[in-house]
PDB file of C-alpha atoms in Angstrom:
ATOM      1  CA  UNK A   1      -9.700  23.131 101.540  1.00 96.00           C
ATOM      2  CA  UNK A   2     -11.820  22.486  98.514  1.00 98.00           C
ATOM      3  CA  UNK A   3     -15.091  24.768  98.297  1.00 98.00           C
ATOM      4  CA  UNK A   4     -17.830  24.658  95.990  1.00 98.00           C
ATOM      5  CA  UNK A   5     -19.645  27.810  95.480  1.00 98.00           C
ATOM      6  CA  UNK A   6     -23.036  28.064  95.210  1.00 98.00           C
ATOM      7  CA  UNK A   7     -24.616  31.360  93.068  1.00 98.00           C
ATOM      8  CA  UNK A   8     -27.984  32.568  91.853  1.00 97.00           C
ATOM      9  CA  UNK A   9     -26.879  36.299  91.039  1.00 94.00           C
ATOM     10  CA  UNK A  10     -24.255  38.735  90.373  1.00 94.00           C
ATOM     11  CA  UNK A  11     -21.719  36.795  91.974  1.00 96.00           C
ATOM     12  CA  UNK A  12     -20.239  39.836  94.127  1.00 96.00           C
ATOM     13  CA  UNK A  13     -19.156  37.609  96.757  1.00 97.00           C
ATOM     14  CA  UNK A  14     -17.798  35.166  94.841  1.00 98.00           C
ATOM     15  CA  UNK A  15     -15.269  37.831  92.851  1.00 97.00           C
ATOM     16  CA  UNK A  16     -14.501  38.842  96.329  1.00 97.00           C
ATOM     17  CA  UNK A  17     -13.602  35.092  97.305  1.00 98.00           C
ATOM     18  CA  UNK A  18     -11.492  34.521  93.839  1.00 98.00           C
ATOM     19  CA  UNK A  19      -9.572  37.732  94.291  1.00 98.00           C
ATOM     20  CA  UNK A  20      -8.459  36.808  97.637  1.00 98.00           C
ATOM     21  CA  UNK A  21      -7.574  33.231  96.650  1.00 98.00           C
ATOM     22  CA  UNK A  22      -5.821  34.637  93.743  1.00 97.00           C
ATOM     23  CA  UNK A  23      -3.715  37.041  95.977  1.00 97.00           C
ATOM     24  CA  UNK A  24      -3.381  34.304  98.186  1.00 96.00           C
ATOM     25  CA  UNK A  25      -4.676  35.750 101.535  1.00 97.00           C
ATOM     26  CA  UNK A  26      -7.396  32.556 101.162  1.00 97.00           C
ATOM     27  CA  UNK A  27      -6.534  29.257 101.925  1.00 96.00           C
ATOM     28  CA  UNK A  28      -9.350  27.445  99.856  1.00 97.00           C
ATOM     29  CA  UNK A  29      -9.432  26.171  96.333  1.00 97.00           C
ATOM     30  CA  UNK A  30     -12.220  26.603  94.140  1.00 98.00           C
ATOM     31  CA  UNK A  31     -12.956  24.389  91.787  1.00 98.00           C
ATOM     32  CA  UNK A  32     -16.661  24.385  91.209  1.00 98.00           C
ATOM     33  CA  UNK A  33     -19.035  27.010  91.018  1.00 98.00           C
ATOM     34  CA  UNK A  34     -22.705  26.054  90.587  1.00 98.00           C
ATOM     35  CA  UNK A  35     -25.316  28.247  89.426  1.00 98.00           C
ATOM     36  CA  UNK A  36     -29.110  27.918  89.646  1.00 96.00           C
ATOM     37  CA  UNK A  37     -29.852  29.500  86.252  1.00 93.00           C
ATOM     38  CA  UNK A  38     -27.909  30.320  83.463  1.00 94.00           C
ATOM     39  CA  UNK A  39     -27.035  33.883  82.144  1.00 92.00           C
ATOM     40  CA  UNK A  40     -26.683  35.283  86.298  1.00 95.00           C
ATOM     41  CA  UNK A  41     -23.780  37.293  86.235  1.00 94.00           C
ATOM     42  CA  UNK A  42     -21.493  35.462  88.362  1.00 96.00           C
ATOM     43  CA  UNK A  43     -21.085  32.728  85.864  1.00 97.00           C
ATOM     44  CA  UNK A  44     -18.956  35.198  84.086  1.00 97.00           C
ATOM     45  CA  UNK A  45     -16.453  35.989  87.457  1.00 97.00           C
ATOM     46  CA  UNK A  46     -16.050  31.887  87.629  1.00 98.00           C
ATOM     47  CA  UNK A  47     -14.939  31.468  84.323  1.00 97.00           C
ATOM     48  CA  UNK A  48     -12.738  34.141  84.115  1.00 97.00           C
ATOM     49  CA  UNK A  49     -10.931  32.616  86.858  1.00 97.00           C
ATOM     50  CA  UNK A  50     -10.668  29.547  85.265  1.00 97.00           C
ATOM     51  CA  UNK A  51     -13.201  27.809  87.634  1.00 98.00           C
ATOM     52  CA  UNK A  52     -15.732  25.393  86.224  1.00 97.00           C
ATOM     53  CA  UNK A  53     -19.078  26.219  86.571  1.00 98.00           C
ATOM     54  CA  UNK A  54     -21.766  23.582  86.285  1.00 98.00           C
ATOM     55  CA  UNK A  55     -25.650  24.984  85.999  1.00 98.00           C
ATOM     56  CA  UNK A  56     -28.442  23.103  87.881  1.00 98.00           C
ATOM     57  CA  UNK A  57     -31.672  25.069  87.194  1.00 96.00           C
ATOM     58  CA  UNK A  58     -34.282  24.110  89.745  1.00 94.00           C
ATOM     59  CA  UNK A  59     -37.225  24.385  87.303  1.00 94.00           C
ATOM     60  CA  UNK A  60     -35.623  21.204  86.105  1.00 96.00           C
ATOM     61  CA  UNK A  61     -36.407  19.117  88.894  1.00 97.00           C
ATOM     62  CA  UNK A  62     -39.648  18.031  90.581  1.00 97.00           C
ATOM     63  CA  UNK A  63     -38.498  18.079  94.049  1.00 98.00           C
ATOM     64  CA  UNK A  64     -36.114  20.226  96.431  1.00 97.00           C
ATOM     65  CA  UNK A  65     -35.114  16.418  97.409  1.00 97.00           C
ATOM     66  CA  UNK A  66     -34.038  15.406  93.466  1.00 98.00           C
ATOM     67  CA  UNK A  67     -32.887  19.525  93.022  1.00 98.00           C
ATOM     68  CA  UNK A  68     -30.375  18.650  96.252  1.00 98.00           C
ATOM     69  CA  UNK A  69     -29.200  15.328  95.015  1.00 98.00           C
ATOM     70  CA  UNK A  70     -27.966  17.103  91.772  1.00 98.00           C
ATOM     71  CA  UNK A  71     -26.150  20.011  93.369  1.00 98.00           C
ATOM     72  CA  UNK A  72     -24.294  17.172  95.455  1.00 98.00           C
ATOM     73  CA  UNK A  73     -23.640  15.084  93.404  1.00 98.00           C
ATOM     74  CA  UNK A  74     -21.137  17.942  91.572  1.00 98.00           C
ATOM     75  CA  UNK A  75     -20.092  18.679  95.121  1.00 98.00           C
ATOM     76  CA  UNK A  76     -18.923  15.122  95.212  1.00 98.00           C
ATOM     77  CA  UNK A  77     -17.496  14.760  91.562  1.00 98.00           C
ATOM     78  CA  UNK A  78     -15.320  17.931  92.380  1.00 98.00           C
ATOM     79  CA  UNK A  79     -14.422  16.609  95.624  1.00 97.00           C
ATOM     80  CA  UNK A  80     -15.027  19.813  98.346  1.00 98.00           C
ATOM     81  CA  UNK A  81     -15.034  19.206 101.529  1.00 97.00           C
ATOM     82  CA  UNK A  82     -16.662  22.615 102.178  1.00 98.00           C
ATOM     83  CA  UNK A  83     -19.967  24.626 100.035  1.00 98.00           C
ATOM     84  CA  UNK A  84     -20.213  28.240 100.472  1.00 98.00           C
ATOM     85  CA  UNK A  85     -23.408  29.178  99.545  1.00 98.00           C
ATOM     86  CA  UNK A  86     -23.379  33.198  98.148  1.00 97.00           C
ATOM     87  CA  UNK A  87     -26.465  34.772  97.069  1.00 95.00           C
ATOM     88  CA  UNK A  88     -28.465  31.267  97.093  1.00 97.00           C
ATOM     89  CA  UNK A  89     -31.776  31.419  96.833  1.00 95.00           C
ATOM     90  CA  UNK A  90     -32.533  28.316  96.119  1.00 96.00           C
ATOM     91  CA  UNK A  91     -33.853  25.641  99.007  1.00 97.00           C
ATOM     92  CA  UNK A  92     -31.586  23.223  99.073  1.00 98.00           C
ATOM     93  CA  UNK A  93     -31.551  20.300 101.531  1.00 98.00           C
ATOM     94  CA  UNK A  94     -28.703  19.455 102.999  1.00 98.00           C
ATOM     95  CA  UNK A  95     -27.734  15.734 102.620  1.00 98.00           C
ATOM     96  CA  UNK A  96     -26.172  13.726 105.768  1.00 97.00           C
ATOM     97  CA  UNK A  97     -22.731  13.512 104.230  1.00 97.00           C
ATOM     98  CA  UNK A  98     -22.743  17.489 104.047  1.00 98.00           C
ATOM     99  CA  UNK A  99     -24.082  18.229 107.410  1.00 96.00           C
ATOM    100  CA  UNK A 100     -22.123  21.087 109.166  1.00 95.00           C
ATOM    101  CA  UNK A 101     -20.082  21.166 105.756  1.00 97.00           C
ATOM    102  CA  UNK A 102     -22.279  24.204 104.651  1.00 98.00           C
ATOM    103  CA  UNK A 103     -22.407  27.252 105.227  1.00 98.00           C
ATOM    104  CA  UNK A 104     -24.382  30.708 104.382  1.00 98.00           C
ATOM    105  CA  UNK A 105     -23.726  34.507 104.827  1.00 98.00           C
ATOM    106  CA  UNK A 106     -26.778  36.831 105.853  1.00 98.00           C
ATOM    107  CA  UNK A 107     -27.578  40.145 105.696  1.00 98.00           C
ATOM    108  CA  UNK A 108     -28.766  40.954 109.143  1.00 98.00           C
ATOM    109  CA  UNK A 109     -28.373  39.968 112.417  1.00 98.00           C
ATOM    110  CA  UNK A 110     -29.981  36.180 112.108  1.00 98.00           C
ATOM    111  CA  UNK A 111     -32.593  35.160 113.541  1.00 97.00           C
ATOM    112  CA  UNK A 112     -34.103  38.870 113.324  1.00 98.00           C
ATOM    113  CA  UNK A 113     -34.903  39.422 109.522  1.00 98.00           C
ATOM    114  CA  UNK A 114     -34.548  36.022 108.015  1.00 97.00           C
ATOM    115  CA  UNK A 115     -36.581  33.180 106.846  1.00 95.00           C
ATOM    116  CA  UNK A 116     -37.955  32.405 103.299  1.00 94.00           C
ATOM    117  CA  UNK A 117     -37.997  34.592 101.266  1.00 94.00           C
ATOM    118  CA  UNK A 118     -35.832  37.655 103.269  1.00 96.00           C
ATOM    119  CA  UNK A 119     -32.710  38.083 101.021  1.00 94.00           C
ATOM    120  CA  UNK A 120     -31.583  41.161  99.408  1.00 93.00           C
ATOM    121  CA  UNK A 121     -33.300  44.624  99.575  1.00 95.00           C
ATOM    122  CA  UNK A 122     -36.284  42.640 101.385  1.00 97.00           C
ATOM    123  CA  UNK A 123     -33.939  42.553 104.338  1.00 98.00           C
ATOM    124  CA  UNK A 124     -32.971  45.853 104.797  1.00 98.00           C
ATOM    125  CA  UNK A 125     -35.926  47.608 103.883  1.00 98.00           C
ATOM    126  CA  UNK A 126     -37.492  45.568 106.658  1.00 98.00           C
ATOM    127  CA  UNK A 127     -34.286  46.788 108.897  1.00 98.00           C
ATOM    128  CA  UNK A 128     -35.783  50.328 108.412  1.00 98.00           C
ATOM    129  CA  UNK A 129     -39.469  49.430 108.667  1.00 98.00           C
ATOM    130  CA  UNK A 130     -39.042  47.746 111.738  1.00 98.00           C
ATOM    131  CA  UNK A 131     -36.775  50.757 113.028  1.00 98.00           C
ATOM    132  CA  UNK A 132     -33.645  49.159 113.920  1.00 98.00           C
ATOM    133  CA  UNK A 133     -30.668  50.628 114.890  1.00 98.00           C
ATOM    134  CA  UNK A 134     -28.082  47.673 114.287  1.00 98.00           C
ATOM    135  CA  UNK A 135     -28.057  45.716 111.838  1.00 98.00           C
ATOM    136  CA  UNK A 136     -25.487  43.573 110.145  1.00 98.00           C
ATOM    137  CA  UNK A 137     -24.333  40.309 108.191  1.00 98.00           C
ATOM    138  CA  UNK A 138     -24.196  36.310 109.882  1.00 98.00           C
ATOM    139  CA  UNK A 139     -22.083  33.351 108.838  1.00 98.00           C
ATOM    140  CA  UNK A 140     -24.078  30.252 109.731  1.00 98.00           C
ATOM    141  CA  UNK A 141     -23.796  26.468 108.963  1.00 98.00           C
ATOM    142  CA  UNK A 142     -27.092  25.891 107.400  1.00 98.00           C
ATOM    143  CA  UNK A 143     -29.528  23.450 108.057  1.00 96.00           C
ATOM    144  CA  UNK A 144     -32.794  22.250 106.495  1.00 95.00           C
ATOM    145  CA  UNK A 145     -34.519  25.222 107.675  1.00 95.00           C
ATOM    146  CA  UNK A 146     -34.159  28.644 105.909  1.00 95.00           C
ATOM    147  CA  UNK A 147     -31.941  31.103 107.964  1.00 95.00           C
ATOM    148  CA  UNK A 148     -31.437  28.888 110.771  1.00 95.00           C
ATOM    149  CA  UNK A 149     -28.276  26.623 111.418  1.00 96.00           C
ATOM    150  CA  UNK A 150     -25.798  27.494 114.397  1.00 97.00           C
ATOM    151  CA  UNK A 151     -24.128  30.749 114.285  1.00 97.00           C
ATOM    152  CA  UNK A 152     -20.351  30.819 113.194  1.00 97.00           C
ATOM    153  CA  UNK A 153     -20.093  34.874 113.474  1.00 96.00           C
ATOM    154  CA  UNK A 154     -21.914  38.623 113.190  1.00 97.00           C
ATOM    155  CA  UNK A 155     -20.335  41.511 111.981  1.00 97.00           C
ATOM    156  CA  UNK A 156     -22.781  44.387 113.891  1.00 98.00           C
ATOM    157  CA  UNK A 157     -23.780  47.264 111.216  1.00 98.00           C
ATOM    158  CA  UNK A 158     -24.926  51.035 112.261  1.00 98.00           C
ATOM    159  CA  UNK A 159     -28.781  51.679 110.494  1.00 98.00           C
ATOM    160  CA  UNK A 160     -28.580  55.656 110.142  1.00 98.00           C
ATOM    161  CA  UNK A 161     -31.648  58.068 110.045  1.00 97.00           C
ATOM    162  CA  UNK A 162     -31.184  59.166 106.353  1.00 97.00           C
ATOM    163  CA  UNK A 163     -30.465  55.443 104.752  1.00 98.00           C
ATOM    164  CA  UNK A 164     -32.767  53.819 102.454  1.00 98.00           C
ATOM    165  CA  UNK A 165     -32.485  49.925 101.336  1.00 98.00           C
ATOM    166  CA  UNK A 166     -29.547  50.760  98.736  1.00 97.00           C
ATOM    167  CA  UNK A 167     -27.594  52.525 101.539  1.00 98.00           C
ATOM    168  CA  UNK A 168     -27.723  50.173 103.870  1.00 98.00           C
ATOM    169  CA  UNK A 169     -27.135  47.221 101.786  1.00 98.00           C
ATOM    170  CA  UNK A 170     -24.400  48.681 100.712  1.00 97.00           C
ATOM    171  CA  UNK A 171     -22.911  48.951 104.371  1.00 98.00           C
ATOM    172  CA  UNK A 172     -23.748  45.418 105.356  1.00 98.00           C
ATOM    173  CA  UNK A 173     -21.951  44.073 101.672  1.00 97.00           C
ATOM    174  CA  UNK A 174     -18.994  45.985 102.851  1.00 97.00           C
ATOM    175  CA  UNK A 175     -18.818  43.713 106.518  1.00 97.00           C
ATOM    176  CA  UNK A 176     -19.326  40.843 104.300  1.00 97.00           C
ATOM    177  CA  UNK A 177     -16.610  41.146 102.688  1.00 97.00           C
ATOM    178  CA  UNK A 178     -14.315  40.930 105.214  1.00 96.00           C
ATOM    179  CA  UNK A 179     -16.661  38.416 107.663  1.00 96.00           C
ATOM    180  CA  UNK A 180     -17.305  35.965 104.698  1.00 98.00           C
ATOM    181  CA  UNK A 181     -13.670  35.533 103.645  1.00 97.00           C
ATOM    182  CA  UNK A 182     -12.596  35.534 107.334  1.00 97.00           C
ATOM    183  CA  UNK A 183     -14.998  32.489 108.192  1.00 97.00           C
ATOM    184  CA  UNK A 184     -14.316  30.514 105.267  1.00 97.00           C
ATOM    185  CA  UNK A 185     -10.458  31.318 106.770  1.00 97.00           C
ATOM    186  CA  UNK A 186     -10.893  30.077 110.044  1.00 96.00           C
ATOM    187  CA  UNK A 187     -12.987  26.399 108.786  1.00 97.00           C
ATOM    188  CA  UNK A 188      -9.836  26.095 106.662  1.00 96.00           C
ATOM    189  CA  UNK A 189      -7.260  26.111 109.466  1.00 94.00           C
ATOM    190  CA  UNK A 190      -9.610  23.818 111.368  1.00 94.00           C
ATOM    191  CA  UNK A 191     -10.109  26.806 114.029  1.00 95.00           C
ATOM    192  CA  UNK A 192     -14.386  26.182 114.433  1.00 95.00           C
ATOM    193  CA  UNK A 193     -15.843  23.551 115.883  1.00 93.00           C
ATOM    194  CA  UNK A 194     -19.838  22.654 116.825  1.00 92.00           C
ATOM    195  CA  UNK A 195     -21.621  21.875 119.604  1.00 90.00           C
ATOM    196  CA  UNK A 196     -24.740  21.324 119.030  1.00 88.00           C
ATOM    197  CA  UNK A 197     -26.199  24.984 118.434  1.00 91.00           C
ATOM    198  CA  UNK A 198     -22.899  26.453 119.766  1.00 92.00           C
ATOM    199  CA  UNK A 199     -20.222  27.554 117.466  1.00 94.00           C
ATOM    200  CA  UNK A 200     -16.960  27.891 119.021  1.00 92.00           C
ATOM    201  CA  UNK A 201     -14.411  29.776 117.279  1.00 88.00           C
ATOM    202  CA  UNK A 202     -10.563  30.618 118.239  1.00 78.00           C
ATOM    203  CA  UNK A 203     -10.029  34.200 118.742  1.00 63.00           C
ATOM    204  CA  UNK A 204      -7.405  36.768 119.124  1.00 53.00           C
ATOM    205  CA  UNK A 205      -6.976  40.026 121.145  1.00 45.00           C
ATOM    206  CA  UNK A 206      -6.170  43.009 119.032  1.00 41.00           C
ATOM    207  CA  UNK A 207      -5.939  46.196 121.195  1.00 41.00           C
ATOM    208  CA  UNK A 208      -8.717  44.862 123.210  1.00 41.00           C
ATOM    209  CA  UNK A 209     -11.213  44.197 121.137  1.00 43.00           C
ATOM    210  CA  UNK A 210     -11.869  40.438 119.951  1.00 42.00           C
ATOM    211  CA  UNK A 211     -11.199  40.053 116.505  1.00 47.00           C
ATOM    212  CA  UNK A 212     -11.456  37.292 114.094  1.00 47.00           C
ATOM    213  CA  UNK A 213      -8.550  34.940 113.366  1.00 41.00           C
ATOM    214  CA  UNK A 214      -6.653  35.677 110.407  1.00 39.00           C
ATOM    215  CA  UNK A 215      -3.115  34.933 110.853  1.00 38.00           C
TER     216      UNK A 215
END
C-alpha cells in the first residue's frame, strides 16, 4: 500500500516507519514525504532513505482550503492510497476522495487531552495537571475536526507519581512505536473496516489477552 507521510518535526516516527519497511516487517511503500516547513529534521530521515520529500509551507497559502488542495494534490501525483500523518500540526482538511484514507497517531487517550493545539509536551503535562493515572497513544482516521475521527486503536500508558512531561512522553513514544506501525499493518492487509464512528478491527488471542494483528 502506498503511504504518504505527512511531517512538521523531527520525524521520529517516520525513521521508525522506514526502518521497519526497510527490514521488511511493513507492508507499505513510501514514496512521498511532505513537510510543512523546510529545515524540520525529518526531511533528513526521508532522504536518506531515498524517499522524496516535497515541502508545502502553510504560510504560503491563504486558506487551510488552498493549503489542503496542495498537500493532495502530491498525494495524488505519488499515487497513495493511504496518508499517515506523524507529528502534523498543520490543519489540514480532508478532501472527499481521501475520506477514511487518513489517519493520525495521538498522544493520549483521545477524546481526553486533544483538540487544537494539544500535541507534544502540552499533552502530557496536562496528563499530570489533570492527575491522571492512564494515559496513552490513539490511532484515528481523521476528520475535519482536530483530534476527532473514529478510533482505529489505544495503546493504555501507566502516569507514575515521580514523572514529569519528558518522562512520560517518553513512555507514550515508546507504545507508539509499536501501535503506529501495527495500524498502518492491519489497513494494509485490508483487516479495518468503518462503520460510521465504529472501527472494527480483526484480532488475535495471544495467551489471553487481545492483541493486535501482525502476522
Amino acid at each position: 500500500m502506498k503511504t504518504a507521510v505527512l511531517i512538521s518535526g523531527s520525524g521520529r516516527t517516520l525513521k521508525n516507519l522506514l526502518e521497519l519497511v526497510a527490514a521488511e516487517q511493513l507492508p507499505i511503500e513510501i514514496p512521498l514525504v511532505i513537510a510543512s516547513r523546510a529545515g524540520v529534521g525529518g526531511i533528513a530521515h526521508a532522504e536518506a532513505a531515498g524517499v522524496a520529500v516535497s515541502l508545502v509551507d502553510r504560510s504560503d497559502y491563504p486558506t487551510d482550503q488552498l493549503f489542503s488542495a496542495a498537500v493532495f494534490s502530491r498525494c495524488r501525483t505519488a499515487g497513495v492510497e493511504l496518508v499517515a500523518m506523524a507529528g502534523w500540526l498543520k490543519y489540514t482538511p480532508i478532501p472527499a476522495d481521501f475520506a477514511g484514507k487518513v489517519v493520525n497517531i495521538h498522544p493520549s487517550l483521545l477524546p481526553a487531552f486533544g483538540g487544537k493545539g494539544m500535541y507534544g509536551d502540552r499533552v502530557h503535562q496536562a496528563v499530570l495537571d489533570y492527575g491522571a493515572k492512564i494515559t496513552g497513544c490513539t490511532v484515528h482516521f481523521v476528520d475535519d475536526e482536530y483530534d476527532h475521527g473514529p478510533v482505529i486503536w489505544q495503546q493504555p500508558v501507566p502516569v507514575f507519581d515521580d514523572d514529569d512531561a519528558k518522562s512520560l512522553a517518553d513512555r507514550v513514544f515508546q507504545a507508539e512505536l509499536e501501535c503506529y506501525p501495527s495500524v498502518l499493518r492491519m489497513i494494509a492487509k485490508g483487516q479495518v473496516t468503518v462503520e460510521g464512528r465504529r472501527v472494527r478491527v480483526v484480532q488475535r488471542r495471544v495467551t489471553g489477552r487481545s492483541k493486535m494483528a501482525s502476522d
